[in-house]
Amino acid sequence: MRNKLHFRVSRIVTLGAIAFALVASVISYVRTQSDEFELMRKALEQLFSTVQRNAEIAAYLDSKDLAEEVVDSLSGNDIVSGVMLSSINGMVITSSWEDSDAGALRFPLYTPFPAFEQIGEVKIQMNEALLDSRVLKSAFEQMLILIILIAVISILILVLVLRVLTYPVQSIAANLHRIAPGDDNSLHCPKGHEEDEIGNLVNDINKLLQSARYTIKQEQFLRNRVENLEKHFRLIFERASAGIFLLDRHFHLNSINQAFKDIAGIAMKERRADKLKIYFPDLFYDVAVVRNLLEEVLKTGKQAACDLRLATLTTGGERWLHCLFSIVKNDDGDSLIEGLVIDVTERTFEMERILFESQHDALTQLLNRRAGEQRLDEMIRNANRSGSQILLMLIDLDGFKIINDSYGHEAGDKVLVEVSRRMQSIIRKEDILIRLGGDEFVIGFPIKDGGIDESEQVVNKLQQQLTTEIVLGDGLPVAIGASIGIALFPRDGTDLGSLMAHADNAMYQMKKQREKPVKKLLLLP
């Protein structure tokens, strides 16, 4: 590296010196030629002045002898290559004259008398070979001196550049190469350069090294922090109790954690063990609902949360997941769906149990008063819209108090459970069976077109079931009866309160008759 730098500096200095010498030589040659030409011209003028008087007399007298003497006198000089003397009368005397008079000096001849009339002319051709020889000699001498001077100056400049610039820069570069990125080392300024540009360069490089060290340390710190955060988040992702997943735009799973595999059952052999790319909606019971939900999330960009039922596994059982969906952007700006799922199967079943218990009687599992009245109100609204009829039956068990007092509450509970079972076996799916409390029950019976006879059959079956003996423990049979009050919507009332009042009044009338088994009440007047 050092030899290459020396070679480059030497070559630059040498080429610069040669170029300068050539330019200086050309300029010197041109100027020398001009100076020599001017000297020779002046010398010719002085030479002519020595023979001017004789030349004017020879031209005035047209004396060839005198003219030849003048011409020979002039041509005998080394700086003259040719001479021509001519008069106005036609006399022409030449010596070594070339045909072309280009570049010849012209000297007019005048009469030797005060009239000063031009009577002839002397033309002198300059010795160009002698001129070129003198010019070349002078130019060569000047160029040689110039080259020697330039060479000496170039050597001095080269030495100065090497000592002042090249060596210090090479030293700085070598020391800089020995400093590894992030080291605490710095450059030392070469001696004598503390206050010049090299010193400034060293100071700037040291500042740059210091900035680089700080940047590297910051980068290392940030990298370690990012790695720790990645480990932390990876640990959270892998060990989170909630299932975490990422879906592409086509709702296929891109990444999932172990909790999601366990919750969704993906790790089980009986579920898609041979599928590499799982379509997320396929994991659930209602594929269309999940697909529509994801499309809405992708379209609006809003979060969505709901409880979704997983598709039934071959191992059986019903499982519910609470899912939270939101939009995230990847590095390319594409929208992805991020999801979080929690197994809420137990919570769902618990809520269903609580809801069931809040709406049903704990002993008979029938609808309780509050839930039953809400269902009856809804049935009345539907019947009002459709113009259909409803049969409302209010049932009160006869003899139940005697059984309860004689055999205890446990026997009474058994009677209530059995009566509820028998009534449930008679009614249809769309009918409503309610335990109002104690031994009172209500049945809501929607009547279809022409269904009066069907309702009478239900009443007959109900009377038959309620008059059949019930066997208690130890094979003890007991007989009960029932009083039934009937109301017809909309004939006997248009709301639940009026219908219940009418049915209660009818049941009261039946109890007054004290007839057992229960007498049949006609539906129509």
Short mmCIF file of C-alpha atoms in Angstrom, two decimals:
data_model
loop_
_atom_site.label_atom_id
_atom_site.label_comp_id
_atom_site.label_asym_id
_atom_site.label_seq_id
_atom_site.Cartn_x
_atom_site.Cartn_y
_atom_site.Cartn_z
CA MET A 1 0.00 0.00 0.00
CA ARG A 2 2.83 2.33 0.89
CA ASN A 3 4.73 1.61 -2.39
CA LYS A 4 1.56 2.19 -4.39
CA LEU A 5 1.04 5.57 -2.75
CA HIS A 6 4.65 6.53 -3.42
CA PHE A 7 4.28 5.51 -7.05
CA ARG A 8 1.10 7.50 -7.47
CA VAL A 9 2.58 10.63 -5.90
CA SER A 10 5.78 10.29 -7.96
CA ARG A 11 3.84 9.72 -11.16
CA ILE A 12 1.60 12.71 -10.54
CA VAL A 13 4.56 14.99 -9.77
CA THR A 14 6.58 13.70 -12.76
CA LEU A 15 3.72 14.02 -15.22
CA GLY A 16 2.99 17.51 -13.92
CA ALA A 17 6.66 18.52 -14.29
CA ILE A 18 6.86 17.13 -17.83
CA ALA A 19 3.67 18.86 -18.86
CA PHE A 20 4.87 22.13 -17.38
CA ALA A 21 8.29 21.76 -19.10
CA LEU A 22 6.66 21.12 -22.48
CA VAL A 23 4.36 24.11 -22.18
CA ALA A 24 7.20 26.31 -20.89
CA SER A 25 9.48 25.11 -23.73
CA VAL A 26 6.95 25.94 -26.40
CA ILE A 27 6.37 29.38 -24.92
CA SER A 28 10.13 29.93 -24.61
CA TYR A 29 10.69 28.81 -28.21
CA VAL A 30 8.07 31.19 -29.55
CA ARG A 31 9.39 34.12 -27.54
CA THR A 32 13.03 33.33 -28.46
CA GLN A 33 12.11 33.14 -32.12
CA SER A 34 10.37 36.51 -31.89
CA ASP A 35 13.30 38.07 -30.06
CA GLU A 36 15.91 36.70 -32.50
CA PHE A 37 13.86 37.81 -35.47
CA GLU A 38 13.68 41.32 -34.04
CA LEU A 39 17.44 41.38 -33.38
CA MET A 40 18.24 40.22 -36.91
CA ARG A 41 15.83 42.81 -38.34
CA LYS A 42 17.54 45.58 -36.41
CA ALA A 43 20.91 44.24 -37.49
CA LEU A 44 19.79 44.34 -41.14
CA GLU A 45 18.56 47.92 -40.70
CA GLN A 46 21.95 48.91 -39.29
CA LEU A 47 23.67 47.06 -42.11
CA PHE A 48 21.56 48.87 -44.70
CA SER A 49 22.28 52.20 -43.10
CA THR A 50 26.00 51.70 -43.83
CA VAL A 51 25.41 51.35 -47.58
CA GLN A 52 22.26 53.47 -47.91
CA ARG A 53 24.10 56.50 -49.38
CA ASN A 54 25.88 54.47 -52.01
CA ALA A 55 22.70 52.59 -52.88
CA GLU A 56 20.78 55.86 -53.43
CA ILE A 57 23.56 57.22 -55.71
CA ALA A 58 23.68 53.95 -57.66
CA ALA A 59 19.90 54.03 -58.15
CA TYR A 60 19.92 57.72 -59.11
CA LEU A 61 22.71 57.29 -61.65
CA ASP A 62 21.63 53.74 -62.68
CA SER A 63 25.23 52.72 -62.03
CA LYS A 64 25.47 48.98 -62.21
CA ASP A 65 29.01 48.90 -60.88
CA LEU A 66 28.17 50.89 -57.84
CA ALA A 67 24.93 48.87 -57.39
CA GLU A 68 26.82 45.57 -57.60
CA GLU A 69 29.29 46.84 -55.03
CA VAL A 70 26.43 47.69 -52.68
CA VAL A 71 24.74 44.34 -53.25
CA ASP A 72 27.96 42.41 -52.73
CA SER A 73 28.62 44.36 -49.58
CA LEU A 74 25.25 43.45 -48.17
CA SER A 75 25.19 39.81 -49.23
CA GLY A 76 28.57 39.24 -47.68
CA ASN A 77 26.99 39.37 -44.22
CA ASP A 78 25.95 36.03 -42.58
CA ILE A 79 22.50 37.24 -41.66
CA VAL A 80 21.66 38.02 -45.30
CA SER A 81 20.63 35.29 -47.69
CA GLY A 82 19.66 37.43 -50.71
CA VAL A 83 19.76 41.08 -51.90
CA MET A 84 17.95 42.92 -54.74
CA LEU A 85 18.61 46.57 -55.70
CA SER A 86 16.25 48.10 -58.24
CA SER A 87 15.69 51.60 -59.68
CA ILE A 88 12.69 53.25 -61.21
CA ASN A 89 14.42 53.23 -64.55
CA GLY A 90 14.46 49.41 -64.59
CA MET A 91 17.87 48.59 -63.30
CA VAL A 92 17.86 45.41 -61.17
CA ILE A 93 20.93 43.99 -59.45
CA THR A 94 20.58 40.76 -57.34
CA SER A 95 22.76 38.46 -55.30
CA SER A 96 21.58 34.97 -54.21
CA TRP A 97 18.03 36.18 -54.60
CA GLU A 98 15.18 33.68 -54.26
CA ASP A 99 12.16 34.01 -56.47
CA SER A 100 9.77 34.65 -53.56
CA ASP A 101 10.21 37.91 -51.75
CA ALA A 102 7.90 36.91 -48.91
CA GLY A 103 9.39 37.96 -45.62
CA ALA A 104 12.01 40.18 -47.27
CA LEU A 105 12.76 43.54 -45.68
CA ARG A 106 12.14 46.53 -47.99
CA PHE A 107 14.19 49.71 -47.83
CA PRO A 108 13.14 52.59 -50.11
CA LEU A 109 15.85 54.69 -51.91
CA TYR A 110 15.42 58.45 -52.31
CA THR A 111 17.24 61.07 -54.36
CA PRO A 112 20.30 62.46 -52.67
CA PHE A 113 18.91 65.90 -53.22
CA PRO A 114 16.39 67.74 -51.07
CA ALA A 115 13.51 66.70 -53.37
CA PHE A 116 13.36 63.30 -51.56
CA GLU A 117 11.74 61.44 -54.42
CA GLN A 118 11.87 57.64 -54.33
CA ILE A 119 14.14 56.44 -57.09
CA GLY A 120 14.46 52.76 -56.13
CA GLU A 121 14.29 50.02 -53.53
CA VAL A 122 16.55 47.56 -51.74
CA LYS A 123 15.12 44.19 -50.72
CA ILE A 124 17.03 42.06 -48.22
CA GLN A 125 16.13 38.43 -47.50
CA MET A 126 16.93 37.30 -43.95
CA ASN A 127 18.99 34.15 -43.42
CA GLU A 128 16.21 31.98 -41.94
CA ALA A 129 18.45 28.96 -41.46
CA LEU A 130 20.75 31.02 -39.28
CA LEU A 131 17.71 32.42 -37.49
CA ASP A 132 16.31 28.93 -36.81
CA SER A 133 19.69 27.70 -35.66
CA ARG A 134 20.04 30.56 -33.20
CA VAL A 135 16.46 30.10 -32.01
CA LEU A 136 16.85 26.35 -31.52
CA LYS A 137 20.11 26.78 -29.72
CA SER A 138 18.74 29.43 -27.43
CA ALA A 139 15.50 27.51 -26.84
CA PHE A 140 17.39 24.27 -26.12
CA GLU A 141 19.60 26.02 -23.62
CA GLN A 142 16.60 27.60 -21.90
CA MET A 143 14.65 24.33 -21.97
CA LEU A 144 17.61 22.42 -20.53
CA ILE A 145 17.92 24.95 -17.73
CA LEU A 146 14.17 24.85 -17.22
CA ILE A 147 14.06 21.05 -17.12
CA ILE A 148 16.88 20.95 -14.61
CA LEU A 149 15.13 23.56 -12.54
CA ILE A 150 11.79 21.75 -12.77
CA ALA A 151 13.41 18.43 -11.91
CA VAL A 152 15.03 19.93 -8.84
CA ILE A 153 11.78 21.59 -7.83
CA SER A 154 9.82 18.36 -8.50
CA ILE A 155 12.16 16.36 -6.34
CA LEU A 156 11.86 18.92 -3.60
CA ILE A 157 8.07 18.93 -3.94
CA LEU A 158 7.98 15.12 -3.94
CA VAL A 159 10.13 14.96 -0.84
CA LEU A 160 8.04 17.68 0.76
CA VAL A 161 4.78 15.91 -0.12
CA LEU A 162 6.08 12.61 1.16
CA ARG A 163 7.37 14.09 4.37
CA VAL A 164 4.56 16.51 5.06
CA LEU A 165 1.54 14.70 3.62
CA THR A 166 2.06 11.14 2.44
CA TYR A 167 3.94 9.70 5.41
CA PRO A 168 1.60 11.26 8.01
CA VAL A 169 -1.47 10.08 6.08
CA GLN A 170 0.03 6.59 5.73
CA SER A 171 0.76 6.55 9.45
CA ILE A 172 -2.80 7.64 10.23
CA ALA A 173 -4.24 5.01 7.86
CA ALA A 174 -2.06 2.23 9.32
CA ASN A 175 -3.06 3.14 12.88
CA LEU A 176 -6.70 3.38 11.82
CA HIS A 177 -6.57 -0.16 10.39
CA ARG A 178 -5.28 -1.46 13.72
CA ILE A 179 -8.30 -0.04 15.58
CA ALA A 180 -11.14 -2.57 15.71
CA PRO A 181 -14.76 -1.31 15.62
CA GLY A 182 -15.89 -0.47 19.14
CA ASP A 183 -12.37 -0.28 20.64
CA ASP A 184 -11.56 2.52 23.04
CA ASN A 185 -8.31 3.31 21.19
CA SER A 186 -7.88 6.58 19.27
CA LEU A 187 -5.44 8.00 16.72
CA HIS A 188 -2.32 9.94 17.69
CA CYS A 189 -1.49 13.04 15.69
CA PRO A 190 1.92 12.88 13.91
CA LYS A 191 4.51 15.13 15.46
CA GLY A 192 4.51 18.65 14.12
CA HIS A 193 1.03 18.46 12.67
CA GLU A 194 -0.98 19.34 15.75
CA GLU A 195 -2.13 22.69 14.41
CA ASP A 196 -2.45 22.01 10.68
CA GLU A 197 -4.98 20.19 8.49
CA ILE A 198 -3.55 16.77 9.39
CA GLY A 199 -4.12 17.54 13.04
CA ASN A 200 -7.68 18.59 12.23
CA LEU A 201 -8.13 15.37 10.26
CA VAL A 202 -6.92 13.27 13.21
CA ASN A 203 -9.26 15.12 15.58
CA ASP A 204 -12.21 14.61 13.23
CA ILE A 205 -11.40 10.91 12.85
CA ASN A 206 -11.19 10.52 16.63
CA LYS A 207 -14.59 12.20 16.97
CA LEU A 208 -15.94 9.84 14.34
CA LEU A 209 -14.46 6.84 16.17
CA GLN A 210 -15.97 8.06 19.42
CA SER A 211 -19.36 8.46 17.74
CA ALA A 212 -18.99 5.01 16.17
CA ARG A 213 -18.14 3.49 19.57
CA TYR A 214 -21.20 5.13 21.11
CA THR A 215 -23.39 3.97 18.21
CA ILE A 216 -22.06 0.40 18.44
CA LYS A 217 -22.63 0.32 22.20
CA GLN A 218 -26.14 1.68 21.73
CA GLU A 219 -26.79 -0.87 18.99
CA GLN A 220 -25.50 -3.69 21.20
CA PHE A 221 -27.68 -2.44 24.05
CA LEU A 222 -30.74 -2.21 21.81
CA ARG A 223 -29.99 -5.60 20.25
CA ASN A 224 -29.73 -7.21 23.67
CA ARG A 225 -32.93 -5.49 24.72
CA VAL A 226 -34.72 -6.62 21.58
CA GLU A 227 -33.45 -10.17 22.07
CA ASN A 228 -34.66 -10.14 25.67
CA LEU A 229 -38.01 -8.75 24.57
CA GLU A 230 -38.24 -11.39 21.85
CA LYS A 231 -37.47 -14.09 24.38
CA HIS A 232 -39.98 -12.57 26.76
CA PHE A 233 -42.72 -12.32 24.15
CA ARG A 234 -41.86 -15.74 22.75
CA LEU A 235 -42.17 -17.13 26.27
CA ILE A 236 -45.51 -15.36 26.67
CA PHE A 237 -46.64 -16.57 23.25
CA GLU A 238 -45.63 -20.18 23.83
CA ARG A 239 -46.70 -20.50 27.47
CA ALA A 240 -49.77 -18.29 27.52
CA SER A 241 -52.87 -20.00 28.83
CA ALA A 242 -54.92 -18.26 26.14
CA GLY A 243 -54.73 -19.47 22.56
CA ILE A 244 -53.01 -17.00 20.20
CA PHE A 245 -53.07 -17.28 16.42
CA LEU A 246 -52.57 -15.32 13.20
CA LEU A 247 -54.68 -15.68 10.04
CA ASP A 248 -53.87 -14.64 6.48
CA ARG A 249 -56.35 -12.85 4.23
CA HIS A 250 -57.86 -16.19 3.24
CA PHE A 251 -58.43 -17.20 6.89
CA HIS A 252 -55.76 -19.91 7.00
CA LEU A 253 -53.70 -20.30 10.15
CA ASN A 254 -50.22 -18.79 9.78
CA SER A 255 -48.93 -19.23 13.32
CA ILE A 256 -50.39 -20.60 16.54
CA ASN A 257 -49.13 -21.23 20.04
CA GLN A 258 -49.34 -24.43 22.01
CA ALA A 259 -52.34 -23.25 24.02
CA PHE A 260 -54.35 -22.79 20.83
CA LYS A 261 -53.38 -26.29 19.69
CA ASP A 262 -54.57 -27.71 22.99
CA ILE A 263 -57.75 -25.62 23.15
CA ALA A 264 -58.79 -26.17 19.55
CA GLY A 265 -57.73 -29.80 19.56
CA ILE A 266 -55.42 -29.39 16.54
CA ALA A 267 -52.79 -31.58 18.16
CA MET A 268 -55.25 -34.49 18.39
CA LYS A 269 -54.77 -37.22 15.81
CA GLU A 270 -58.47 -37.45 15.11
CA ARG A 271 -58.54 -33.81 13.84
CA ARG A 272 -56.80 -32.88 10.58
CA ALA A 273 -53.58 -34.65 11.36
CA ASP A 274 -52.70 -34.70 7.65
CA LYS A 275 -53.57 -31.04 6.96
CA LEU A 276 -50.65 -28.65 6.63
CA LYS A 277 -52.65 -25.43 6.18
CA ILE A 278 -55.80 -25.33 8.31
CA TYR A 279 -58.79 -23.25 7.27
CA PHE A 280 -59.81 -21.55 10.52
CA PRO A 281 -63.64 -21.61 10.08
CA ASP A 282 -63.47 -25.40 9.58
CA LEU A 283 -62.57 -25.73 13.25
CA PHE A 284 -66.02 -24.56 14.33
CA TYR A 285 -69.53 -25.94 14.35
CA ASP A 286 -71.02 -23.23 12.14
CA VAL A 287 -68.45 -22.58 9.40
CA ALA A 288 -70.54 -19.94 7.58
CA VAL A 289 -71.04 -17.82 10.72
CA VAL A 290 -67.30 -17.76 11.47
CA ARG A 291 -66.41 -16.99 7.85
CA ASN A 292 -68.89 -14.09 7.70
CA LEU A 293 -67.56 -12.74 10.99
CA LEU A 294 -63.95 -12.79 9.74
CA GLU A 295 -64.93 -11.14 6.46
CA GLU A 296 -66.64 -8.35 8.41
CA VAL A 297 -63.54 -7.85 10.58
CA LEU A 298 -61.30 -7.73 7.51
CA LYS A 299 -63.65 -5.30 5.76
CA THR A 300 -64.27 -2.84 8.61
CA GLY A 301 -60.98 -3.21 10.49
CA LYS A 302 -62.88 -3.26 13.81
CA GLN A 303 -62.44 -5.73 16.64
CA ALA A 304 -65.00 -8.47 17.11
CA ALA A 305 -65.59 -10.76 20.07
CA CYS A 306 -68.01 -13.66 20.44
CA ASP A 307 -68.45 -17.18 21.78
CA LEU A 308 -68.12 -19.87 19.12
CA ARG A 309 -68.76 -23.57 19.37
CA LEU A 310 -66.02 -25.90 18.21
CA ALA A 311 -66.83 -28.61 15.72
CA THR A 312 -67.67 -31.88 17.50
CA LEU A 313 -64.61 -34.03 18.11
CA THR A 314 -64.66 -37.77 17.61
CA THR A 315 -64.02 -38.08 21.33
CA GLY A 316 -67.39 -36.42 21.91
CA GLY A 317 -68.32 -33.48 24.04
CA GLU A 318 -69.29 -29.90 23.32
CA ARG A 319 -66.70 -27.14 23.62
CA TRP A 320 -67.08 -23.37 23.43
CA LEU A 321 -64.37 -20.76 22.79
CA HIS A 322 -64.50 -17.03 23.45
CA CYS A 323 -62.75 -15.47 20.43
CA LEU A 324 -61.37 -11.96 20.00
CA PHE A 325 -60.41 -10.88 16.46
CA SER A 326 -58.49 -7.73 15.43
CA ILE A 327 -56.58 -6.45 12.39
CA VAL A 328 -52.77 -6.17 12.26
CA LYS A 329 -50.43 -5.09 9.45
CA ASN A 330 -47.32 -7.00 8.40
CA ASP A 331 -44.10 -5.44 7.07
CA ASP A 332 -45.52 -5.40 3.53
CA GLY A 333 -48.64 -3.52 4.64
CA ASP A 334 -50.96 -6.50 4.17
CA SER A 335 -53.86 -6.91 6.59
CA LEU A 336 -53.79 -10.00 8.79
CA ILE A 337 -56.19 -11.15 11.49
CA GLU A 338 -54.83 -11.62 14.98
CA GLY A 339 -56.88 -13.76 17.31
CA LEU A 340 -57.10 -14.66 20.98
CA VAL A 341 -59.21 -17.59 22.21
CA ILE A 342 -60.12 -18.77 25.70
CA ASP A 343 -61.86 -22.03 26.50
CA VAL A 344 -65.19 -20.99 28.04
CA THR A 345 -66.85 -24.39 27.93
CA GLU A 346 -67.22 -24.61 31.70
CA ARG A 347 -68.31 -20.99 31.90
CA THR A 348 -70.84 -21.51 29.10
CA PHE A 349 -72.26 -24.61 30.77
CA GLU A 350 -72.29 -22.81 34.11
CA MET A 351 -74.13 -19.87 32.56
CA GLU A 352 -76.56 -22.25 30.93
CA ARG A 353 -77.05 -24.00 34.27
CA ILE A 354 -77.58 -20.71 36.06
CA LEU A 355 -79.96 -19.55 33.33
CA PHE A 356 -81.81 -22.88 33.50
CA GLU A 357 -82.07 -22.70 37.27
CA SER A 358 -83.28 -19.10 37.11
CA GLN A 359 -86.03 -20.10 34.67
CA HIS A 360 -87.01 -23.55 36.00
CA ASP A 361 -88.41 -25.04 39.16
CA ALA A 362 -85.69 -26.81 41.14
CA LEU A 363 -87.89 -29.82 42.00
CA THR A 364 -89.86 -30.54 38.84
CA GLN A 365 -87.50 -28.90 36.29
CA LEU A 366 -90.53 -27.15 34.79
CA LEU A 367 -90.60 -23.46 33.90
CA ASN A 368 -91.06 -21.30 36.99
CA ARG A 369 -93.62 -18.53 37.31
CA ARG A 370 -91.41 -15.66 36.03
CA ALA A 371 -89.95 -17.47 33.03
CA GLY A 372 -93.29 -19.17 32.26
CA GLU A 373 -95.21 -15.89 32.24
CA GLN A 374 -92.62 -14.38 29.86
CA ARG A 375 -93.05 -17.35 27.52
CA LEU A 376 -96.84 -17.09 27.74
CA ASP A 377 -96.72 -13.35 26.94
CA GLU A 378 -94.62 -14.14 23.86
CA MET A 379 -97.07 -16.89 22.83
CA ILE A 380 -99.99 -14.43 23.16
CA ARG A 381 -98.16 -11.83 21.01
CA ASN A 382 -97.48 -14.41 18.30
CA ALA A 383 -101.11 -15.59 18.40
CA ASN A 384 -102.32 -12.00 18.18
CA ARG A 385 -100.19 -11.39 15.09
CA SER A 386 -101.25 -14.64 13.41
CA GLY A 387 -104.90 -14.46 14.49
CA SER A 388 -104.76 -17.92 16.14
CA GLN A 389 -106.15 -19.18 19.49
CA ILE A 390 -104.52 -20.30 22.75
CA LEU A 391 -105.92 -22.66 25.37
CA LEU A 392 -104.76 -21.78 28.88
CA MET A 393 -105.23 -24.47 31.56
CA LEU A 394 -104.78 -23.68 35.26
CA ILE A 395 -104.34 -26.93 37.25
CA ASP A 396 -104.55 -27.37 41.03
CA LEU A 397 -103.97 -30.82 42.56
CA ASP A 398 -106.73 -32.20 44.84
CA GLY A 399 -105.75 -34.18 47.93
CA PHE A 400 -102.10 -33.14 47.77
CA LYS A 401 -102.16 -31.51 51.21
CA ILE A 402 -103.43 -34.75 52.78
CA ILE A 403 -100.58 -36.75 51.19
CA ASN A 404 -98.04 -34.15 52.24
CA ASP A 405 -99.33 -34.10 55.84
CA SER A 406 -99.77 -37.89 56.09
CA TYR A 407 -96.59 -39.13 54.45
CA GLY A 408 -94.24 -36.18 54.74
CA HIS A 409 -92.74 -33.63 52.38
CA GLU A 410 -90.54 -36.22 50.69
CA ALA A 411 -93.64 -38.14 49.57
CA GLY A 412 -95.23 -34.86 48.49
CA ASP A 413 -92.15 -33.98 46.39
CA LYS A 414 -92.30 -37.40 44.76
CA VAL A 415 -95.96 -36.81 43.85
CA LEU A 416 -95.13 -33.42 42.33
CA VAL A 417 -92.27 -34.88 40.26
CA GLU A 418 -94.45 -37.73 39.00
CA VAL A 419 -97.32 -35.39 38.13
CA SER A 420 -94.89 -33.14 36.24
CA ARG A 421 -93.54 -36.13 34.33
CA ARG A 422 -97.05 -37.26 33.37
CA MET A 423 -98.04 -33.80 32.15
CA GLN A 424 -94.83 -33.50 30.13
CA SER A 425 -95.60 -36.82 28.42
CA ILE A 426 -98.94 -35.42 27.21
CA ILE A 427 -98.07 -31.93 25.97
CA ARG A 428 -96.44 -31.11 22.64
CA LYS A 429 -93.08 -29.47 22.00
CA GLU A 430 -94.64 -26.08 21.29
CA ASP A 431 -96.78 -26.16 24.46
CA ILE A 432 -95.74 -24.39 27.65
CA LEU A 433 -95.86 -26.17 31.02
CA ILE A 434 -95.32 -24.06 34.17
CA ARG A 435 -95.24 -24.77 37.90
CA LEU A 436 -96.69 -21.63 39.49
CA GLY A 437 -95.77 -22.81 42.96
CA GLY A 438 -96.97 -25.40 45.49
CA ASP A 439 -99.33 -27.79 43.67
CA GLU A 440 -100.44 -25.31 40.95
CA PHE A 441 -99.51 -25.72 37.29
CA VAL A 442 -100.28 -23.87 34.04
CA ILE A 443 -100.33 -25.21 30.48
CA GLY A 444 -100.32 -22.93 27.44
CA PHE A 445 -101.71 -24.78 24.43
CA PRO A 446 -101.63 -23.08 20.98
CA ILE A 447 -104.66 -24.18 18.95
CA LYS A 448 -104.14 -24.68 15.26
CA ASP A 449 -106.91 -24.24 12.72
CA GLY A 450 -109.68 -26.67 13.64
CA GLY A 451 -107.73 -27.86 16.69
CA ILE A 452 -110.56 -27.64 19.28
CA ASP A 453 -111.03 -31.40 19.24
CA GLU A 454 -107.29 -31.90 19.74
CA SER A 455 -107.34 -29.64 22.80
CA GLU A 456 -110.25 -31.62 24.27
CA GLN A 457 -108.25 -34.81 23.78
CA VAL A 458 -105.36 -33.26 25.71
CA VAL A 459 -107.69 -32.34 28.57
CA ASN A 460 -109.10 -35.88 28.65
CA LYS A 461 -105.60 -37.40 28.71
CA LEU A 462 -104.58 -34.99 31.41
CA GLN A 463 -107.58 -35.94 33.57
CA GLN A 464 -106.81 -39.61 33.07
CA GLN A 465 -103.15 -39.21 34.04
CA LEU A 466 -103.92 -37.12 37.12
CA THR A 467 -106.52 -39.59 38.46
CA THR A 468 -104.17 -42.57 38.11
CA GLU A 469 -102.70 -43.72 41.43
CA ILE A 470 -99.11 -42.89 42.26
CA VAL A 471 -97.00 -45.52 43.99
CA LEU A 472 -94.82 -44.18 46.80
CA GLY A 473 -92.01 -46.03 48.56
CA ASP A 474 -92.68 -49.57 49.87
CA GLY A 475 -95.36 -49.99 47.19
CA LEU A 476 -97.82 -47.61 48.86
CA PRO A 477 -100.37 -46.31 46.30
CA VAL A 478 -101.95 -42.88 46.69
CA ALA A 479 -104.75 -41.31 44.71
CA ILE A 480 -104.95 -37.68 43.77
CA GLY A 481 -107.18 -35.55 41.62
CA ALA A 482 -107.05 -32.13 40.06
CA SER A 483 -109.20 -29.11 39.45
CA ILE A 484 -108.67 -27.57 36.00
CA GLY A 485 -109.69 -24.08 34.99
CA ILE A 486 -109.67 -23.30 31.27
CA ALA A 487 -109.50 -19.97 29.41
CA LEU A 488 -109.46 -19.42 25.62
CA PHE A 489 -107.58 -16.59 23.90
CA PRO A 490 -108.95 -14.26 22.62
CA ARG A 491 -112.48 -15.24 23.67
CA ASP A 492 -111.86 -15.01 27.43
CA GLY A 493 -109.18 -12.33 27.40
CA THR A 494 -106.51 -10.63 25.27
CA ASP A 495 -103.72 -10.58 27.82
CA LEU A 496 -102.21 -13.01 30.29
CA GLY A 497 -103.71 -11.34 33.36
CA SER A 498 -107.30 -11.58 32.13
CA LEU A 499 -106.79 -15.16 30.88
CA MET A 500 -105.31 -16.26 34.21
CA ALA A 501 -108.18 -14.60 36.09
CA HIS A 502 -110.74 -16.37 33.91
CA ALA A 503 -109.01 -19.75 34.32
CA ASP A 504 -108.71 -19.25 38.09
CA ASN A 505 -112.43 -18.48 38.34
CA ALA A 506 -113.26 -21.61 36.33
CA MET A 507 -111.00 -23.72 38.54
CA TYR A 508 -112.65 -22.27 41.65
CA GLN A 509 -116.07 -23.24 40.30
CA MET A 510 -114.84 -26.79 39.73
CA LYS A 511 -113.44 -27.09 43.26
CA LYS A 512 -116.81 -26.05 44.63
CA GLN A 513 -118.41 -29.05 42.95
CA ARG A 514 -116.04 -31.29 44.97
CA GLU A 515 -116.32 -34.01 42.43
CA LYS A 516 -113.65 -36.71 42.06
CA PRO A 517 -112.29 -37.66 39.67
CA VAL A 518 -112.16 -34.37 37.90
CA LYS A 519 -115.16 -33.57 35.81
CA LYS A 520 -114.72 -32.62 32.20
CA LEU A 521 -115.20 -28.93 31.35
CA LEU A 522 -116.36 -28.17 27.86
CA LEU A 523 -114.26 -25.68 25.97
CA LEU A 524 -117.23 -24.13 24.25
CA PRO A 525 -120.28 -22.57 26.01
#
